[in-house]
PDB file of N, CA and C in Angstrom:
ATOM      1  N   VAL A   3     -58.764 -35.272 -10.420  1.00 53.00           N
ATOM      2  CA  VAL A   3     -57.963 -34.390  -9.751  1.00 53.00           C
ATOM      3  C   VAL A   3     -59.153 -33.206  -9.653  1.00 53.00           C
ATOM      4  N   THR A   4     -59.480 -32.804  -8.304  1.00 62.00           N
ATOM      5  CA  THR A   4     -60.502 -31.862  -7.952  1.00 62.00           C
ATOM      6  C   THR A   4     -59.733 -30.539  -8.439  1.00 62.00           C
ATOM      7  N   ARG A   5     -60.350 -29.650  -9.228  1.00 68.00           N
ATOM      8  CA  ARG A   5     -59.963 -28.321  -9.519  1.00 68.00           C
ATOM      9  C   ARG A   5     -60.933 -27.238  -8.727  1.00 68.00           C
ATOM     10  N   LEU A   6     -60.192 -26.561  -8.242  1.00 69.00           N
ATOM     11  CA  LEU A   6     -60.919 -25.506  -7.174  1.00 69.00           C
ATOM     12  C   LEU A   6     -60.905 -23.976  -7.963  1.00 69.00           C
ATOM     13  N   SER A   7     -62.254 -23.588  -7.900  1.00 71.00           N
ATOM     14  CA  SER A   7     -62.438 -22.226  -8.296  1.00 71.00           C
ATOM     15  C   SER A   7     -63.251 -21.296  -7.395  1.00 71.00           C
ATOM     16  N   TYR A   8     -62.903 -19.923  -7.328  1.00 75.00           N
ATOM     17  CA  TYR A   8     -63.332 -19.162  -6.227  1.00 75.00           C
ATOM     18  C   TYR A   8     -64.174 -18.003  -6.922  1.00 75.00           C
ATOM     19  N   LEU A   9     -65.176 -17.586  -6.417  1.00 79.00           N
ATOM     20  CA  LEU A   9     -66.061 -16.431  -6.613  1.00 79.00           C
ATOM     21  C   LEU A   9     -65.394 -15.262  -5.931  1.00 79.00           C
ATOM     22  N   HIS A  10     -65.021 -14.108  -6.813  1.00 80.00           N
ATOM     23  CA  HIS A  10     -64.353 -12.876  -6.366  1.00 80.00           C
ATOM     24  C   HIS A  10     -65.263 -11.625  -6.593  1.00 80.00           C
ATOM     25  N   ILE A  11     -64.898 -10.751  -5.674  1.00 85.00           N
ATOM     26  CA  ILE A  11     -65.278  -9.314  -5.590  1.00 85.00           C
ATOM     27  C   ILE A  11     -64.377  -8.286  -5.667  1.00 85.00           C
ATOM     28  N   TYR A  12     -64.545  -7.280  -6.225  1.00 87.00           N
ATOM     29  CA  TYR A  12     -63.610  -6.092  -6.215  1.00 87.00           C
ATOM     30  C   TYR A  12     -64.261  -5.053  -5.220  1.00 87.00           C
ATOM     31  N   MET A  13     -63.437  -4.550  -4.325  1.00 89.00           N
ATOM     32  CA  MET A  13     -63.851  -3.588  -3.279  1.00 89.00           C
ATOM     33  C   MET A  13     -62.993  -2.325  -3.167  1.00 89.00           C
ATOM     34  N   GLU A  14     -63.707  -1.258  -3.192  1.00 90.00           N
ATOM     35  CA  GLU A  14     -63.011   0.054  -3.001  1.00 90.00           C
ATOM     36  C   GLU A  14     -63.283   0.704  -1.601  1.00 90.00           C
ATOM     37  N   PHE A  15     -62.370   1.281  -0.845  1.00 91.00           N
ATOM     38  CA  PHE A  15     -62.724   1.732   0.385  1.00 91.00           C
ATOM     39  C   PHE A  15     -62.022   2.979   0.694  1.00 91.00           C
ATOM     40  N   ASP A  16     -62.627   3.926   1.387  1.00 94.00           N
ATOM     41  CA  ASP A  16     -61.764   5.310   1.760  1.00 94.00           C
ATOM     42  C   ASP A  16     -60.987   4.779   2.961  1.00 94.00           C
ATOM     43  N   VAL A  17     -59.474   5.180   2.728  1.00 92.00           N
ATOM     44  CA  VAL A  17     -58.572   4.830   3.560  1.00 92.00           C
ATOM     45  C   VAL A  17     -58.647   5.575   4.846  1.00 92.00           C
ATOM     46  N   LYS A  18     -59.106   6.785   4.875  1.00 96.00           N
ATOM     47  CA  LYS A  18     -59.244   7.651   6.039  1.00 96.00           C
ATOM     48  C   LYS A  18     -60.271   7.221   6.873  1.00 96.00           C
ATOM     49  N   THR A  19     -61.493   6.933   6.329  1.00 96.00           N
ATOM     50  CA  THR A  19     -62.750   6.552   7.073  1.00 96.00           C
ATOM     51  C   THR A  19     -63.013   5.176   7.224  1.00 96.00           C
ATOM     52  N   GLY A  20     -62.182   4.307   6.476  1.00 93.00           N
ATOM     53  CA  GLY A  20     -62.322   2.898   6.433  1.00 93.00           C
ATOM     54  C   GLY A  20     -63.799   2.426   5.933  1.00 93.00           C
ATOM     55  N   ILE A  21     -64.342   3.292   5.232  1.00 96.00           N
ATOM     56  CA  ILE A  21     -65.902   3.053   4.536  1.00 96.00           C
ATOM     57  C   ILE A  21     -65.690   2.501   3.167  1.00 96.00           C
ATOM     58  N   VAL A  22     -66.405   1.384   3.066  1.00 95.00           N
ATOM     59  CA  VAL A  22     -66.684   0.916   1.707  1.00 95.00           C
ATOM     60  C   VAL A  22     -67.193   1.815   0.680  1.00 95.00           C
ATOM     61  N   THR A  23     -66.593   2.027  -0.232  1.00 94.00           N
ATOM     62  CA  THR A  23     -67.233   3.109  -1.409  1.00 94.00           C
ATOM     63  C   THR A  23     -67.762   2.364  -2.756  1.00 94.00           C
ATOM     64  N   PHE A  24     -67.252   1.246  -3.036  1.00 91.00           N
ATOM     65  CA  PHE A  24     -67.783   0.301  -4.098  1.00 91.00           C
ATOM     66  C   PHE A  24     -67.502  -1.105  -3.880  1.00 91.00           C
ATOM     67  N   LEU A  25     -68.364  -1.797  -4.370  1.00 90.00           N
ATOM     68  CA  LEU A  25     -68.482  -3.369  -4.149  1.00 90.00           C
ATOM     69  C   LEU A  25     -69.093  -3.775  -5.595  1.00 90.00           C
ATOM     70  N   SER A  26     -68.058  -4.530  -6.416  1.00 88.00           N
ATOM     71  CA  SER A  26     -68.500  -4.869  -7.552  1.00 88.00           C
ATOM     72  C   SER A  26     -69.488  -6.152  -7.537  1.00 88.00           C
ATOM     73  N   SER A  27     -69.979  -6.509  -8.517  1.00 85.00           N
ATOM     74  CA  SER A  27     -70.810  -7.825  -8.647  1.00 85.00           C
ATOM     75  C   SER A  27     -69.787  -8.859  -8.644  1.00 85.00           C
ATOM     76  N   PRO A  28     -70.279  -9.944  -8.222  1.00 83.00           N
ATOM     77  CA  PRO A  28     -69.121 -11.322  -8.210  1.00 83.00           C
ATOM     78  C   PRO A  28     -68.757 -11.467  -9.499  1.00 83.00           C
ATOM     79  N   PHE A  29     -67.596 -12.047  -9.616  1.00 77.00           N
ATOM     80  CA  PHE A  29     -67.017 -12.542 -10.955  1.00 77.00           C
ATOM     81  C   PHE A  29     -65.989 -13.755 -10.640  1.00 77.00           C
ATOM     82  N   TRP A  30     -65.633 -14.494 -11.687  1.00 74.00           N
ATOM     83  CA  TRP A  30     -64.670 -15.515 -11.702  1.00 74.00           C
ATOM     84  C   TRP A  30     -63.442 -15.123 -12.339  1.00 74.00           C
ATOM     85  N   ILE A  31     -62.364 -15.469 -11.950  1.00 72.00           N
ATOM     86  CA  ILE A  31     -60.985 -15.152 -12.719  1.00 72.00           C
ATOM     87  C   ILE A  31     -60.666 -16.408 -13.482  1.00 72.00           C
ATOM     88  N   ALA A  32     -60.341 -16.311 -14.726  1.00 67.00           N
ATOM     89  CA  ALA A  32     -60.200 -17.258 -15.756  1.00 67.00           C
ATOM     90  C   ALA A  32     -59.024 -18.026 -15.400  1.00 67.00           C
ATOM     91  N   ASN A  33     -58.988 -18.685 -14.155  1.00 66.00           N
ATOM     92  CA  ASN A  33     -57.803 -19.507 -13.895  1.00 66.00           C
ATOM     93  C   ASN A  33     -58.199 -20.371 -12.772  1.00 66.00           C
ATOM     94  N   TRP A  34     -58.030 -21.639 -12.737  1.00 71.00           N
ATOM     95  CA  TRP A  34     -58.332 -22.546 -11.662  1.00 71.00           C
ATOM     96  C   TRP A  34     -57.384 -22.290 -10.308  1.00 71.00           C
ATOM     97  N   GLY A  35     -57.916 -22.334  -9.150  1.00 74.00           N
ATOM     98  CA  GLY A  35     -57.092 -22.276  -7.930  1.00 74.00           C
ATOM     99  C   GLY A  35     -56.804 -20.817  -7.383  1.00 74.00           C
ATOM    100  N   ILE A  36     -57.163 -19.767  -7.969  1.00 74.00           N
ATOM    101  CA  ILE A  36     -56.894 -18.400  -7.307  1.00 74.00           C
ATOM    102  C   ILE A  36     -57.785 -18.363  -6.114  1.00 74.00           C
ATOM    103  N   GLU A  37     -57.025 -18.284  -5.066  1.00 74.00           N
ATOM    104  CA  GLU A  37     -57.524 -18.109  -3.762  1.00 74.00           C
ATOM    105  C   GLU A  37     -57.785 -16.616  -3.172  1.00 74.00           C
ATOM    106  N   TYR A  38     -56.785 -15.882  -3.431  1.00 76.00           N
ATOM    107  CA  TYR A  38     -56.773 -14.418  -2.835  1.00 76.00           C
ATOM    108  C   TYR A  38     -55.840 -13.557  -3.548  1.00 76.00           C
ATOM    109  N   CYS A  39     -56.028 -12.410  -3.381  1.00 79.00           N
ATOM    110  CA  CYS A  39     -55.178 -11.415  -4.025  1.00 79.00           C
ATOM    111  C   CYS A  39     -54.349 -10.857  -2.821  1.00 79.00           C
ATOM    112  N   SER A  40     -53.082 -10.887  -3.212  1.00 81.00           N
ATOM    113  CA  SER A  40     -51.976 -10.538  -2.167  1.00 81.00           C
ATOM    114  C   SER A  40     -51.511  -9.066  -2.551  1.00 81.00           C
ATOM    115  N   GLY A  41     -51.684  -8.513  -3.583  1.00 84.00           N
ATOM    116  CA  GLY A  41     -51.235  -7.299  -3.924  1.00 84.00           C
ATOM    117  C   GLY A  41     -52.020  -6.541  -5.040  1.00 84.00           C
ATOM    118  N   PHE A  42     -51.947  -5.338  -5.206  1.00 86.00           N
ATOM    119  CA  PHE A  42     -52.792  -4.428  -6.335  1.00 86.00           C
ATOM    120  C   PHE A  42     -51.862  -3.401  -6.591  1.00 86.00           C
ATOM    121  N   ALA A  43     -51.679  -3.087  -7.698  1.00 90.00           N
ATOM    122  CA  ALA A  43     -50.795  -1.791  -8.193  1.00 90.00           C
ATOM    123  C   ALA A  43     -51.676  -1.175  -9.339  1.00 90.00           C
ATOM    124  N   LEU A  44     -51.945   0.087  -8.912  1.00 90.00           N
ATOM    125  CA  LEU A  44     -52.578   1.059 -10.017  1.00 90.00           C
ATOM    126  C   LEU A  44     -51.611   1.760 -10.770  1.00 90.00           C
ATOM    127  N   HIS A  45     -51.426   1.766 -11.998  1.00 90.00           N
ATOM    128  CA  HIS A  45     -50.325   2.329 -12.871  1.00 90.00           C
ATOM    129  C   HIS A  45     -50.515   3.875 -12.846  1.00 90.00           C
ATOM    130  N   PRO A  46     -49.747   4.552 -13.223  1.00 89.00           N
ATOM    131  CA  PRO A  46     -49.855   6.051 -13.285  1.00 89.00           C
ATOM    132  C   PRO A  46     -51.075   6.616 -14.092  1.00 89.00           C
ATOM    133  N   ASN A  47     -51.347   5.826 -15.270  1.00 87.00           N
ATOM    134  CA  ASN A  47     -52.207   6.311 -16.155  1.00 87.00           C
ATOM    135  C   ASN A  47     -53.695   6.010 -15.389  1.00 87.00           C
ATOM    136  N   LYS A  48     -53.669   5.397 -14.302  1.00 83.00           N
ATOM    137  CA  LYS A  48     -54.805   5.465 -13.425  1.00 83.00           C
ATOM    138  C   LYS A  48     -56.118   4.387 -14.163  1.00 83.00           C
ATOM    139  N   ASN A  49     -55.658   3.737 -15.199  1.00 87.00           N
ATOM    140  CA  ASN A  49     -56.537   2.672 -15.741  1.00 87.00           C
ATOM    141  C   ASN A  49     -56.020   1.345 -15.690  1.00 87.00           C
ATOM    142  N   ASP A  50     -54.851   1.148 -15.911  1.00 92.00           N
ATOM    143  CA  ASP A  50     -54.358  -0.204 -15.938  1.00 92.00           C
ATOM    144  C   ASP A  50     -53.925  -0.578 -14.365  1.00 92.00           C
ATOM    145  N   VAL A  51     -54.183  -1.942 -14.171  1.00 90.00           N
ATOM    146  CA  VAL A  51     -54.201  -2.555 -12.929  1.00 90.00           C
ATOM    147  C   VAL A  51     -53.376  -3.905 -12.762  1.00 90.00           C
ATOM    148  N   GLU A  52     -52.380  -4.155 -11.940  1.00 91.00           N
ATOM    149  CA  GLU A  52     -51.736  -5.254 -11.922  1.00 91.00           C
ATOM    150  C   GLU A  52     -52.209  -6.011 -10.596  1.00 91.00           C
ATOM    151  N   LEU A  53     -52.644  -7.280 -10.604  1.00 85.00           N
ATOM    152  CA  LEU A  53     -53.069  -7.957  -9.451  1.00 85.00           C
ATOM    153  C   LEU A  53     -52.092  -9.168  -9.067  1.00 85.00           C
ATOM    154  N   TYR A  54     -51.683  -9.293  -7.899  1.00 87.00           N
ATOM    155  CA  TYR A  54     -50.876 -10.439  -7.630  1.00 87.00           C
ATOM    156  C   TYR A  54     -51.755 -11.508  -6.748  1.00 87.00           C
ATOM    157  N   VAL A  55     -51.847 -12.716  -7.129  1.00 83.00           N
ATOM    158  CA  VAL A  55     -52.756 -13.616  -6.590  1.00 83.00           C
ATOM    159  C   VAL A  55     -51.949 -14.842  -6.115  1.00 83.00           C
ATOM    160  N   GLY A  56     -52.471 -15.629  -5.226  1.00 82.00           N
ATOM    161  CA  GLY A  56     -52.069 -16.723  -4.707  1.00 82.00           C
ATOM    162  C   GLY A  56     -52.833 -18.032  -5.438  1.00 82.00           C
ATOM    163  N   VAL A  57     -52.156 -18.859  -6.153  1.00 80.00           N
ATOM    164  CA  VAL A  57     -52.755 -20.126  -6.752  1.00 80.00           C
ATOM    165  C   VAL A  57     -52.408 -21.414  -6.124  1.00 80.00           C
ATOM    166  N   ASN A  58     -53.462 -22.007  -5.659  1.00 78.00           N
ATOM    167  CA  ASN A  58     -53.429 -23.370  -5.131  1.00 78.00           C
ATOM    168  C   ASN A  58     -52.316 -23.575  -3.856  1.00 78.00           C
ATOM    169  N   ASP A  59     -52.183 -22.446  -3.145  1.00 77.00           N
ATOM    170  CA  ASP A  59     -51.203 -22.310  -2.079  1.00 77.00           C
ATOM    171  C   ASP A  59     -49.930 -22.882  -2.471  1.00 77.00           C
ATOM    172  N   GLN A  60     -49.444 -22.604  -3.729  1.00 80.00           N
ATOM    173  CA  GLN A  60     -48.257 -23.040  -4.366  1.00 80.00           C
ATOM    174  C   GLN A  60     -47.330 -22.175  -4.834  1.00 80.00           C
ATOM    175  N   GLN A  61     -48.070 -20.929  -5.578  1.00 81.00           N
ATOM    176  CA  GLN A  61     -47.369 -20.100  -6.261  1.00 81.00           C
ATOM    177  C   GLN A  61     -48.038 -18.721  -6.316  1.00 81.00           C
ATOM    178  N   ALA A  62     -47.196 -17.767  -6.693  1.00 83.00           N
ATOM    179  CA  ALA A  62     -47.759 -16.231  -6.879  1.00 83.00           C
ATOM    180  C   ALA A  62     -47.802 -15.942  -8.255  1.00 83.00           C
ATOM    181  N   VAL A  63     -48.919 -15.480  -8.796  1.00 83.00           N
ATOM    182  CA  VAL A  63     -48.857 -15.187 -10.109  1.00 83.00           C
ATOM    183  C   VAL A  63     -49.489 -13.805 -10.245  1.00 83.00           C
ATOM    184  N   ASN A  64     -49.114 -12.892 -11.311  1.00 87.00           N
ATOM    185  CA  ASN A  64     -49.516 -11.387 -11.523  1.00 87.00           C
ATOM    186  C   ASN A  64     -50.422 -11.549 -12.863  1.00 87.00           C
ATOM    187  N   TYR A  65     -51.380 -10.612 -12.766  1.00 84.00           N
ATOM    188  CA  TYR A  65     -52.113 -10.481 -13.841  1.00 84.00           C
ATOM    189  C   TYR A  65     -52.419  -8.895 -14.197  1.00 84.00           C
ATOM    190  N   LYS A  66     -52.461  -8.566 -15.460  1.00 89.00           N
ATOM    191  CA  LYS A  66     -52.937  -7.334 -15.789  1.00 89.00           C
ATOM    192  C   LYS A  66     -54.275  -7.092 -16.181  1.00 89.00           C
ATOM    193  N   THR A  67     -54.936  -6.166 -15.759  1.00 87.00           N
ATOM    194  CA  THR A  67     -56.102  -5.786 -16.237  1.00 87.00           C
ATOM    195  C   THR A  67     -56.573  -4.365 -16.254  1.00 87.00           C
ATOM    196  N   THR A  68     -57.807  -4.013 -16.434  1.00 89.00           N
ATOM    197  CA  THR A  68     -58.016  -2.585 -16.379  1.00 89.00           C
ATOM    198  C   THR A  68     -58.929  -2.330 -15.153  1.00 89.00           C
ATOM    199  N   LEU A  69     -58.940  -0.973 -14.548  1.00 87.00           N
ATOM    200  CA  LEU A  69     -59.786  -0.696 -13.566  1.00 87.00           C
ATOM    201  C   LEU A  69     -61.229  -0.755 -14.108  1.00 87.00           C
ATOM    202  N   TYR A  70     -61.436  -0.496 -15.434  1.00 88.00           N
ATOM    203  CA  TYR A  70     -62.992  -0.688 -15.876  1.00 88.00           C
ATOM    204  C   TYR A  70     -63.503  -2.041 -15.698  1.00 88.00           C
ATOM    205  N   ASP A  71     -62.536  -3.146 -16.048  1.00 86.00           N
ATOM    206  CA  ASP A  71     -63.058  -4.560 -15.982  1.00 86.00           C
ATOM    207  C   ASP A  71     -63.181  -4.998 -14.524  1.00 86.00           C
ATOM    208  N   LEU A  72     -62.528  -4.491 -13.650  1.00 83.00           N
ATOM    209  CA  LEU A  72     -62.633  -4.699 -12.054  1.00 83.00           C
ATOM    210  C   LEU A  72     -63.779  -4.154 -11.720  1.00 83.00           C
ATOM    211  N   ARG A  73     -64.279  -3.027 -11.897  1.00 83.00           N
ATOM    212  CA  ARG A  73     -65.629  -2.323 -11.684  1.00 83.00           C
ATOM    213  C   ARG A  73     -66.805  -2.912 -12.264  1.00 83.00           C
ATOM    214  N   CYS A  74     -66.911  -4.140 -12.393  1.00 75.00           N
ATOM    215  CA  CYS A  74     -68.031  -4.835 -12.940  1.00 75.00           C
ATOM    216  C   CYS A  74     -69.370  -4.991 -12.131  1.00 75.00           C
ATOM    217  N   GLY A  75     -69.780  -3.818 -11.462  1.00 53.00           N
ATOM    218  CA  GLY A  75     -70.659  -3.909 -10.581  1.00 53.00           C
ATOM    219  C   GLY A  75     -71.518  -2.607 -10.708  1.00 53.00           C
ATOM    220  N   LYS A  76     -72.411  -2.618  -9.772  1.00 42.00           N
ATOM    221  CA  LYS A  76     -73.184  -1.228  -9.746  1.00 42.00           C
ATOM    222  C   LYS A  76     -72.887  -0.302  -8.587  1.00 42.00           C
TER     223      LYS A  76
END
């Protein structure tokens, strides 16, 4: 069975201007088959993040992480 893994980046942009304000270093998510992020929720404490991702074109999964961990770039 071939297992797919994808390289990801985290990007922030200014909604008003459409300009990218931050681009992380590339990273791997520790799960096979994650193809895209379909949702993103920043919690009221502005540190915890919930990601909704598609896995193997078959299911949706959500992950919790921190904004610090997503901003793993320069």
